Short mmCIF file of C-alpha atoms in Angstrom, two decimals:
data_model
loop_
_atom_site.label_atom_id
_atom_site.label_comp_id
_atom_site.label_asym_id
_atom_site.label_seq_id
_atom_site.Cartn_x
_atom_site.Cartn_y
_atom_site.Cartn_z
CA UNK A 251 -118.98 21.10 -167.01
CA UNK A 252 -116.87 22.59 -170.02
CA UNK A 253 -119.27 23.95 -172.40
CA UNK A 254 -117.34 25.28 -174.78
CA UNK A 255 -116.90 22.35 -177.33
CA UNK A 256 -120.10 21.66 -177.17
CA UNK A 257 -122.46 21.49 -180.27
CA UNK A 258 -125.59 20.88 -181.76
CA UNK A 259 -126.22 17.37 -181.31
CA UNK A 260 -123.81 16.90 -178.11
CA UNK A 261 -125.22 14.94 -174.92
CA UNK A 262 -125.38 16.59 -171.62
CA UNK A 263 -126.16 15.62 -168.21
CA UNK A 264 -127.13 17.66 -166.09
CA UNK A 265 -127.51 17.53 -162.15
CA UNK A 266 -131.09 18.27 -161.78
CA UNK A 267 -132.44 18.55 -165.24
CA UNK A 268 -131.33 15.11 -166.19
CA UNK A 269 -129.69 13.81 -169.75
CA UNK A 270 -130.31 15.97 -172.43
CA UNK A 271 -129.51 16.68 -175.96
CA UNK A 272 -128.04 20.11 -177.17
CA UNK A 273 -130.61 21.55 -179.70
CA UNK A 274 -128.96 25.23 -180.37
CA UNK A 275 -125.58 26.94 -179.31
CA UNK A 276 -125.63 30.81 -178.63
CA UNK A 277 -122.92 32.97 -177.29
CA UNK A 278 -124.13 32.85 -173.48
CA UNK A 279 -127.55 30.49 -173.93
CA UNK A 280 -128.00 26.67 -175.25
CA UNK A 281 -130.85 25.25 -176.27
CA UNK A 282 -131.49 21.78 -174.59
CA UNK A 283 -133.98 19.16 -174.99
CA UNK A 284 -133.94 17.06 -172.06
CA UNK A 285 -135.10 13.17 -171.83
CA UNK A 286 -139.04 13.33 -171.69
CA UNK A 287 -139.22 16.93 -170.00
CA UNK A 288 -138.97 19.11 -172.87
CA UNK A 289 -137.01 22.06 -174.32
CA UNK A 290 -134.72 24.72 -172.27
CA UNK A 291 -132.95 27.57 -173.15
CA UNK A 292 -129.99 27.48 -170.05
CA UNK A 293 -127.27 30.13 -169.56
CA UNK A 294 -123.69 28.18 -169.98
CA UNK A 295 -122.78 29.10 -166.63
CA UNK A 296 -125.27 27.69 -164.64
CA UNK A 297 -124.10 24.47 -167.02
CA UNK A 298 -120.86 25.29 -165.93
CA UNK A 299 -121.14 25.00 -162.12
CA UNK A 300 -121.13 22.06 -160.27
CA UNK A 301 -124.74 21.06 -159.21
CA UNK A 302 -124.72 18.08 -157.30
CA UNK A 303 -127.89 15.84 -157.58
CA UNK A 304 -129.31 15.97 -154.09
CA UNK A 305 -131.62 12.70 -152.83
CA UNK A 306 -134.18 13.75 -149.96
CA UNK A 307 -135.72 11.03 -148.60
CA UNK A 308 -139.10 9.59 -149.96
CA UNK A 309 -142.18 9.54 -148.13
CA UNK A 310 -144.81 6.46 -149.42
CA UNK A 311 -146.47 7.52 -152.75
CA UNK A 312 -150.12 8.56 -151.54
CA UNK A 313 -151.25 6.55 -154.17
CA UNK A 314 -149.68 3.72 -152.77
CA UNK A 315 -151.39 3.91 -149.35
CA UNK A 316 -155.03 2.36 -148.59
CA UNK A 317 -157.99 4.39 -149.27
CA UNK A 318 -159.32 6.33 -147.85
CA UNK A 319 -155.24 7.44 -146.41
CA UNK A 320 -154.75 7.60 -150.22
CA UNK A 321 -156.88 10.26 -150.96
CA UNK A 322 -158.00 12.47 -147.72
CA UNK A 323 -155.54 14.45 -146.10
CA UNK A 324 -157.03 15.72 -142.72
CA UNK A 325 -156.47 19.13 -141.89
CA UNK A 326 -154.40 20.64 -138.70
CA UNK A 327 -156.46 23.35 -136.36
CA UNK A 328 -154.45 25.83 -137.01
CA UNK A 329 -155.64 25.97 -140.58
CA UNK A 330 -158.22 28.79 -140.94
CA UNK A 331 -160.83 29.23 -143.91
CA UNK A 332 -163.07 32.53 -143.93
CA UNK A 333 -166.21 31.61 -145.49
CA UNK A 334 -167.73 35.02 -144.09
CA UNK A 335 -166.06 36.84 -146.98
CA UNK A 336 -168.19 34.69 -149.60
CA UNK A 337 -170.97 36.90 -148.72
CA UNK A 338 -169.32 40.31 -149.97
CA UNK A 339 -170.29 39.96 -153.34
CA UNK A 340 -173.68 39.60 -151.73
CA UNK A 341 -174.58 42.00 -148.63
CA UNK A 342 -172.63 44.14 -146.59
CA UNK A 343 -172.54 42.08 -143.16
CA UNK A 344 -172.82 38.31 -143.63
CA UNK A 345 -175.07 38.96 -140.11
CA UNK A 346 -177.68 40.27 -141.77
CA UNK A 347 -177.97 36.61 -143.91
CA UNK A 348 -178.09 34.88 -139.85
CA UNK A 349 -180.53 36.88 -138.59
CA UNK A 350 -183.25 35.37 -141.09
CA UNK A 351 -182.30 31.83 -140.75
CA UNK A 352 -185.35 31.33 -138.91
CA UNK A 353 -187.48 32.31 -141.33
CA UNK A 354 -184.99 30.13 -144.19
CA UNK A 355 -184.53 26.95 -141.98
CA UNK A 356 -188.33 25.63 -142.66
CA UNK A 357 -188.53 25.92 -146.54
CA UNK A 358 -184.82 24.65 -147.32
CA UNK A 359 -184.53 21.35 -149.61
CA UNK A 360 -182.41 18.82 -148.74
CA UNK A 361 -179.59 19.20 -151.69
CA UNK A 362 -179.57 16.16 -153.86
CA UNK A 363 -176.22 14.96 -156.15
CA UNK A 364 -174.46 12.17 -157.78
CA UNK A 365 -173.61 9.97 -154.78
CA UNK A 366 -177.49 10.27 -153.43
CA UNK A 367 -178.40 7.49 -155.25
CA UNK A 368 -175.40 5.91 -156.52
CA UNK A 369 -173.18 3.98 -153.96
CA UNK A 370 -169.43 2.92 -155.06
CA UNK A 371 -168.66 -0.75 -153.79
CA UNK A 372 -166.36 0.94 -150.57
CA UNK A 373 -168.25 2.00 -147.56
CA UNK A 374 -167.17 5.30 -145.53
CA UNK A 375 -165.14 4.89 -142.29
CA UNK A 376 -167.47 4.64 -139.62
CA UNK A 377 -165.97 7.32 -137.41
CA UNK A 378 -166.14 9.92 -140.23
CA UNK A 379 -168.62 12.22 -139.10
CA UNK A 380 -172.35 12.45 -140.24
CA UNK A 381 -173.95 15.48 -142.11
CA UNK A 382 -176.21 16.61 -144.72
CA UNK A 383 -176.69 19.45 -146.82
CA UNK A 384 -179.77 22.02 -146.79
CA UNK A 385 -180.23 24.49 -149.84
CA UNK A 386 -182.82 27.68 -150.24
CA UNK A 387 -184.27 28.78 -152.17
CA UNK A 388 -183.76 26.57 -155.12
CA UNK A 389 -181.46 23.40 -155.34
CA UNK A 390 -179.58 25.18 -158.52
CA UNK A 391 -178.85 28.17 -156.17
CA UNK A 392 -178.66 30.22 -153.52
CA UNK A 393 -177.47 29.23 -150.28
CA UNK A 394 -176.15 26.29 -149.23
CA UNK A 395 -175.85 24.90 -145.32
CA UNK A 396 -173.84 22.25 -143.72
CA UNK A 397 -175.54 20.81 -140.76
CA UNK A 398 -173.58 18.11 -138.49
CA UNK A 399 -175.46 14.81 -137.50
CA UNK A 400 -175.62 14.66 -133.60
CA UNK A 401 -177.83 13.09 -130.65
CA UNK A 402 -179.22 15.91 -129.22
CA UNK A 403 -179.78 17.45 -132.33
CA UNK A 404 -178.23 19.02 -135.64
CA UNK A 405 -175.63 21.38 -135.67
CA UNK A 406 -175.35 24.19 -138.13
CA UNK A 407 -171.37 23.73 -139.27
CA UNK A 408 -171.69 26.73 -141.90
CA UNK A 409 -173.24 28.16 -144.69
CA UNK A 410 -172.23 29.78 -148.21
CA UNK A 411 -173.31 31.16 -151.21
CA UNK A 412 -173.57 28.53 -154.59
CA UNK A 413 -174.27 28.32 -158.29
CA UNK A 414 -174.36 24.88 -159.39
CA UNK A 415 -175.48 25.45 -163.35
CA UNK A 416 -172.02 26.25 -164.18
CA UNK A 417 -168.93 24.63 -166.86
CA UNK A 418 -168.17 21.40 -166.94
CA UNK A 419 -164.27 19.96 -166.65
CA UNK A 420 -162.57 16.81 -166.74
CA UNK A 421 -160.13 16.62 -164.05
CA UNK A 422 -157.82 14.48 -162.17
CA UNK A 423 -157.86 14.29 -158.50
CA UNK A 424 -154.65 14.42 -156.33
CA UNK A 425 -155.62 14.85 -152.87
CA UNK A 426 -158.86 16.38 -150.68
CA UNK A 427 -157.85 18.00 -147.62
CA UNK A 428 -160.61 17.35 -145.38
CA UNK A 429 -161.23 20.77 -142.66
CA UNK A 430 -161.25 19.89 -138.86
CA UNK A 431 -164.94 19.10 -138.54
CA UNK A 432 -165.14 16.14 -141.17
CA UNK A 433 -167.87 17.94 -143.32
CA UNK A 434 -166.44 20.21 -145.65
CA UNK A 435 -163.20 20.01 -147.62
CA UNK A 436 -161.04 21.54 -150.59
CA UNK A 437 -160.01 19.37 -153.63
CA UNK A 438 -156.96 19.65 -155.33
CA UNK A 439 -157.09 18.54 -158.67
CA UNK A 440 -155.47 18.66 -162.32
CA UNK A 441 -157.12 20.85 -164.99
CA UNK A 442 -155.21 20.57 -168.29
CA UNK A 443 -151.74 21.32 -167.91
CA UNK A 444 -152.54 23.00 -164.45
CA UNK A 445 -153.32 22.31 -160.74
CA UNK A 446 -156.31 23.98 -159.38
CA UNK A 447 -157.85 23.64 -156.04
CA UNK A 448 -161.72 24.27 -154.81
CA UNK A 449 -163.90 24.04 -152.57
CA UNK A 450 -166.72 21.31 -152.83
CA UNK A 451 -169.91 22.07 -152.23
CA UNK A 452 -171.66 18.69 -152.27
CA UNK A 453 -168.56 16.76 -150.50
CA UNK A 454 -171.27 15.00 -148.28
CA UNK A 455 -172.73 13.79 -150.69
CA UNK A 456 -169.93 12.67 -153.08
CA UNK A 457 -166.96 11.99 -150.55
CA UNK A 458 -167.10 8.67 -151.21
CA UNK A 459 -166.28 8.50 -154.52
CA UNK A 460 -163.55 10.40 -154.88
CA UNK A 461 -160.36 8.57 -155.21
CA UNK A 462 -156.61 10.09 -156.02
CA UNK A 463 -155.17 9.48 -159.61
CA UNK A 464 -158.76 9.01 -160.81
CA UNK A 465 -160.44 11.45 -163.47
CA UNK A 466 -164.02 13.02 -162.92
CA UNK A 467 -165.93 15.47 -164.34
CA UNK A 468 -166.71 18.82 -162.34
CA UNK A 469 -169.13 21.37 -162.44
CA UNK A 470 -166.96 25.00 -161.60
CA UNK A 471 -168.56 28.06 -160.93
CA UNK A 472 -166.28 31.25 -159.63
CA UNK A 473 -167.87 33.92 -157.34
CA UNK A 474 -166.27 37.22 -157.70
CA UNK A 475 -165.58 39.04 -154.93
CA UNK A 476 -164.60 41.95 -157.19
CA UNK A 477 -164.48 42.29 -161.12
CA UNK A 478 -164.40 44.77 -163.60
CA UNK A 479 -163.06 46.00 -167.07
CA UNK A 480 -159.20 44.85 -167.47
CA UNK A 481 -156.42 47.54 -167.60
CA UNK A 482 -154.42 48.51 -170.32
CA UNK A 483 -151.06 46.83 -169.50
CA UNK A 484 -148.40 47.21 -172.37
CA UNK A 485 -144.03 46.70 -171.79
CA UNK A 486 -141.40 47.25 -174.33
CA UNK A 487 -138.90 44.96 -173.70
CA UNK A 488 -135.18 44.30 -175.64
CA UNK A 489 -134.29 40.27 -175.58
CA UNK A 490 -131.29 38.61 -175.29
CA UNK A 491 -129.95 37.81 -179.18
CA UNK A 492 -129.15 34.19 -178.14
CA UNK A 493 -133.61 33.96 -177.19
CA UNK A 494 -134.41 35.44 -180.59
CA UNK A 495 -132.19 33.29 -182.25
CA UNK A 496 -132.76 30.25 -180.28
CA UNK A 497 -136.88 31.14 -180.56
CA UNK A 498 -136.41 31.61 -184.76
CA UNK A 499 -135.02 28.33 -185.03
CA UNK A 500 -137.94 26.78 -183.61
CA UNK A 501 -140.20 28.71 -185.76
CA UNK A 502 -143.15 27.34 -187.93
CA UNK A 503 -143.74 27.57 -191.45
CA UNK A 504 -145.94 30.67 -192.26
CA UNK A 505 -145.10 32.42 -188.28
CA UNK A 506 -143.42 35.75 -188.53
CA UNK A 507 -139.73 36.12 -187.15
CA UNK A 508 -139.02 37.18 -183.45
CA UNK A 509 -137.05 40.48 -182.95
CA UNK A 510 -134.96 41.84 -180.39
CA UNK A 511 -137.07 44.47 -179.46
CA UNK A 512 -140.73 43.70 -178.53
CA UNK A 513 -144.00 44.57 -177.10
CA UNK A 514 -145.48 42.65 -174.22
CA UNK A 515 -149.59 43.16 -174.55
CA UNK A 516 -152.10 41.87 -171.42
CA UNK A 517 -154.64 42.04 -174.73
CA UNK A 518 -156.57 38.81 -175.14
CA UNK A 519 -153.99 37.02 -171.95
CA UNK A 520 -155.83 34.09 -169.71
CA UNK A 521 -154.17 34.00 -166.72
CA UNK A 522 -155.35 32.31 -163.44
CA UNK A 523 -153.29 32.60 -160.13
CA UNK A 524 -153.43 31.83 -156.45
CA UNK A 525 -154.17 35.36 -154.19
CA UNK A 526 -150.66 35.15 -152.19
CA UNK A 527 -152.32 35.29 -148.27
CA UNK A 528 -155.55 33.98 -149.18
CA UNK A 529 -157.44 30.71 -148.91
CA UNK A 530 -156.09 28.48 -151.73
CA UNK A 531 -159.66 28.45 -153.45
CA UNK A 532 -159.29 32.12 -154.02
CA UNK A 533 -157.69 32.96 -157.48
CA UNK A 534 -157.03 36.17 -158.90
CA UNK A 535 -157.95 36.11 -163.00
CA UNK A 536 -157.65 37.73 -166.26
CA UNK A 537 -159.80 36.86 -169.26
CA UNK A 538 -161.30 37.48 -172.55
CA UNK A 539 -165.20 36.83 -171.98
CA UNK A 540 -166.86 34.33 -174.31
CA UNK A 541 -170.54 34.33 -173.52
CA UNK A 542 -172.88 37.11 -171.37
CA UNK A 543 -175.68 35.79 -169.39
CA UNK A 544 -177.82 37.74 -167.06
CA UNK A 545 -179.20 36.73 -164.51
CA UNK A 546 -182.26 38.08 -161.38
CA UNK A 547 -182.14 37.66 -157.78
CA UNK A 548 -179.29 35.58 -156.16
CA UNK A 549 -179.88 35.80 -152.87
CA UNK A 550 -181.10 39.27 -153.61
CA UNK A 551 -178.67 40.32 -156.46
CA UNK A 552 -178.94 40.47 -159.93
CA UNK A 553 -175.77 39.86 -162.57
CA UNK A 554 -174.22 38.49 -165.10
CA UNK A 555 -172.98 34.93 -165.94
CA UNK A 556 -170.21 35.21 -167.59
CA UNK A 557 -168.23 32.61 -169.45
CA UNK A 558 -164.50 33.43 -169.95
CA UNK A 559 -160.70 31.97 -170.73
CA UNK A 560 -158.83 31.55 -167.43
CA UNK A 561 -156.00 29.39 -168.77
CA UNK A 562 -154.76 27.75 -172.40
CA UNK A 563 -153.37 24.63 -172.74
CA UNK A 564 -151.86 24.91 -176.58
CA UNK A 565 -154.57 25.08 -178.56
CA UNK A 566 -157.46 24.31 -175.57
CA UNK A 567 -159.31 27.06 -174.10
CA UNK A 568 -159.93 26.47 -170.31
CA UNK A 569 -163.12 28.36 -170.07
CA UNK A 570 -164.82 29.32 -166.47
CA UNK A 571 -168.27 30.33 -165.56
CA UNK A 572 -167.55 33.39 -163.22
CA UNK A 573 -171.04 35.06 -161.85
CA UNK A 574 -170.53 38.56 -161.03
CA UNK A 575 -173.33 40.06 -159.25
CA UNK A 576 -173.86 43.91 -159.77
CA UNK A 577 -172.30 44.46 -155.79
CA UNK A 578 -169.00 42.96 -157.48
CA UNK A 579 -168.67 44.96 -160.87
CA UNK A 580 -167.00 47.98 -161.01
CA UNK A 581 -167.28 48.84 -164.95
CA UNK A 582 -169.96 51.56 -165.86
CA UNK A 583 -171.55 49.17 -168.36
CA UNK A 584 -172.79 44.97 -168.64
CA UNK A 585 -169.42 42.97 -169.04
CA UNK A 586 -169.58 42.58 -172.82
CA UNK A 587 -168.77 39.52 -175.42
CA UNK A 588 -164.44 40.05 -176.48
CA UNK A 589 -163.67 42.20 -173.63
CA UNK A 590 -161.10 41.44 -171.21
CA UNK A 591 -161.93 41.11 -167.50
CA UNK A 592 -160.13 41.11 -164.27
CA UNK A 593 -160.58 40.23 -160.50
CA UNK A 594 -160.72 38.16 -158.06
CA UNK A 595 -162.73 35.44 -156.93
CA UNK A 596 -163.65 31.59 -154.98
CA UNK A 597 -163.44 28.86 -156.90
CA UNK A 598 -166.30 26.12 -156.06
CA UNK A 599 -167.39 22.81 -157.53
CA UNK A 600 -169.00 19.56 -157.41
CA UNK A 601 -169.32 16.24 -158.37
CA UNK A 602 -170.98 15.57 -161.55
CA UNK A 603 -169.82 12.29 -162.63
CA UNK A 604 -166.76 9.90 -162.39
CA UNK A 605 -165.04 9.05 -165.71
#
């Protein structure tokens, strides 16, 4: 493509961006606002190259198939999931934890949720697998067990650490990959603008609601495995003049002109990402904390409840309840109200109503 007659107002198509509209001319950049997926600033040579539009072939939409092949995605055995590090914000050995299950088994409750009592009109396969769901000490927290439905007797699957007073969030389900036993599974859902995937802790109980394409609300809590007071992180950086120029143009009435030269600040930044080589419930976070809560003996830990901004979409704060117990902090005092935190932790959830 020849872009040098191009001008504001010119139409473009491009070979994987689409049709597009040229919204700002610069000496190596254009500005492009392209059919229904929003504005680009593109180098002209990358316009300039030949990109052929490549077709792979289409699998089925999973939203097309039958339920439950529409929404449960069975996992391979070679994945692997490591629930024993759950327990590190907790106690040293996750052994220790075992080794009083006898004395835990006979005063667990039976956990109780939103699909207990109410049935949607679809039944469940009837080779899925049959479980339920112990909890001690208390059915708000503590620990959690997965126990497998056979006819000798009940098999202990796992067991992890939960919180289930945490924040509530709308989101949209796209697909639950189901582990290799049939009683546990992650979700994969949309949050906002972004994709986020936990692990559900009451999937017995709820699994038969869920449904992809469909909206929900969710009850999040993240564990920490580690957290503490966020570095200082500061970059000077010098932009290209066609991005200041391109970025002033698009300026609103009242907002202060962009410059060349810049500072970057971490100060006040929500960001929520995937921990490259861990399970894909595990997210690595920074965030400016809202709300303090303390709270006494977790499974033997006390801590703090702390509400805080993981991600923005615009104007929306996407605020997270992470509980950090006093084994996970590493700051010398409390996490305090307007300071910025960092860390890492496991992203959990459950069902706590369909939309």
């Amino acid at each position: 493509m020849d872009t040098r007659n191009l001008v504001v107002g010119s139409r473009i198509e491009h070979g994987l961006h689409g049709s597009g509209t040229v919204t700002f001319v610069g000496t190596d950049y254009l500005g492009i606002a392209f059919d229904g997926t929003g504005e680009a600033l593109i180098r002209r040579e990358s316009l300039e190259k030949d990109v052929p539009v490549v077709v792979e072939p289409q699998e089925p939409a999973r939203d097309t198939l039958p339920w439950p092949a529409s929404t449960f995605i069975p996992e391979g055995e070679s994945a692997q999931h490591y629930l024993g590090s759950h327990w590190d914000p907790f106690v040293e050995d996750s052994k220790e934890l075992m080794g009083r299950l006898p004395e835990i088994l006979p005063n667990a409750l039976v956990q109780t949720g939103y699909g207990e009592s109410r049935k949607p009109a679809r039944s469940l396969p009837d080779d899925w697998p049959k479980g339920f769901q112990l909890v001690w000490p208390l059915r708000v927290q503590g620990m959690a067990l997965i126990l497998r439905v056979e006819k000798e007797a009940n098999m202990l699957v796992s067991l992890f650490p939960f919180f289930a007073t945490g924040s509530q969030h709308t989101l949209t389900v796209r697909e639950v990959s189901v582990w290799e036993g049939g009683l546990e599974a992650q979700i994969t859902a949309s949050w906002g603008e972004g994709e986020v995937t936990f692990f559900d802790t009451q999937y017995l109980i709820n699994r038969a609601w869920y449904e992809t394409g469909k909206e929900y609300d969710f009850i999040f809590s993240g564990i920490a495995y580690n957290a503490g007071p966020a570095e200082k992180h500061e970059w000077k950086i010098n932009r290209h003049p066609d991005e200041v120029a391109w970025m002033n143009q698009r300026l609103k009435e009242g907002e202060e002109p962009h410059e060349t030269a810049c500072t970057v600040s971490m100060d006040g930044a929500a960001m929520f990402l995937p921990v490259s080589g861990w399970d894909v419930d595990d997210y690595s976070f920074h965030a400016p904390v809202k709300s303090v809560t303390e709270f006494k003996d977790w499974l033997g830990q006390d801590g703090w409840r702390v509400r805080a901004t993981v991600m923005r979409f615009g104007d929306e704060d996407a605020d997270l309840d992470i509980l950090i117990t006093r084994r996970a902090w590493s700051g010398e005092a409390p996490p305090q109200v307007g300071q910025d935190i960092e860390g890492r932790l496991w992203l959990q959830g459950y069902l706590w109503m369909p939309r």
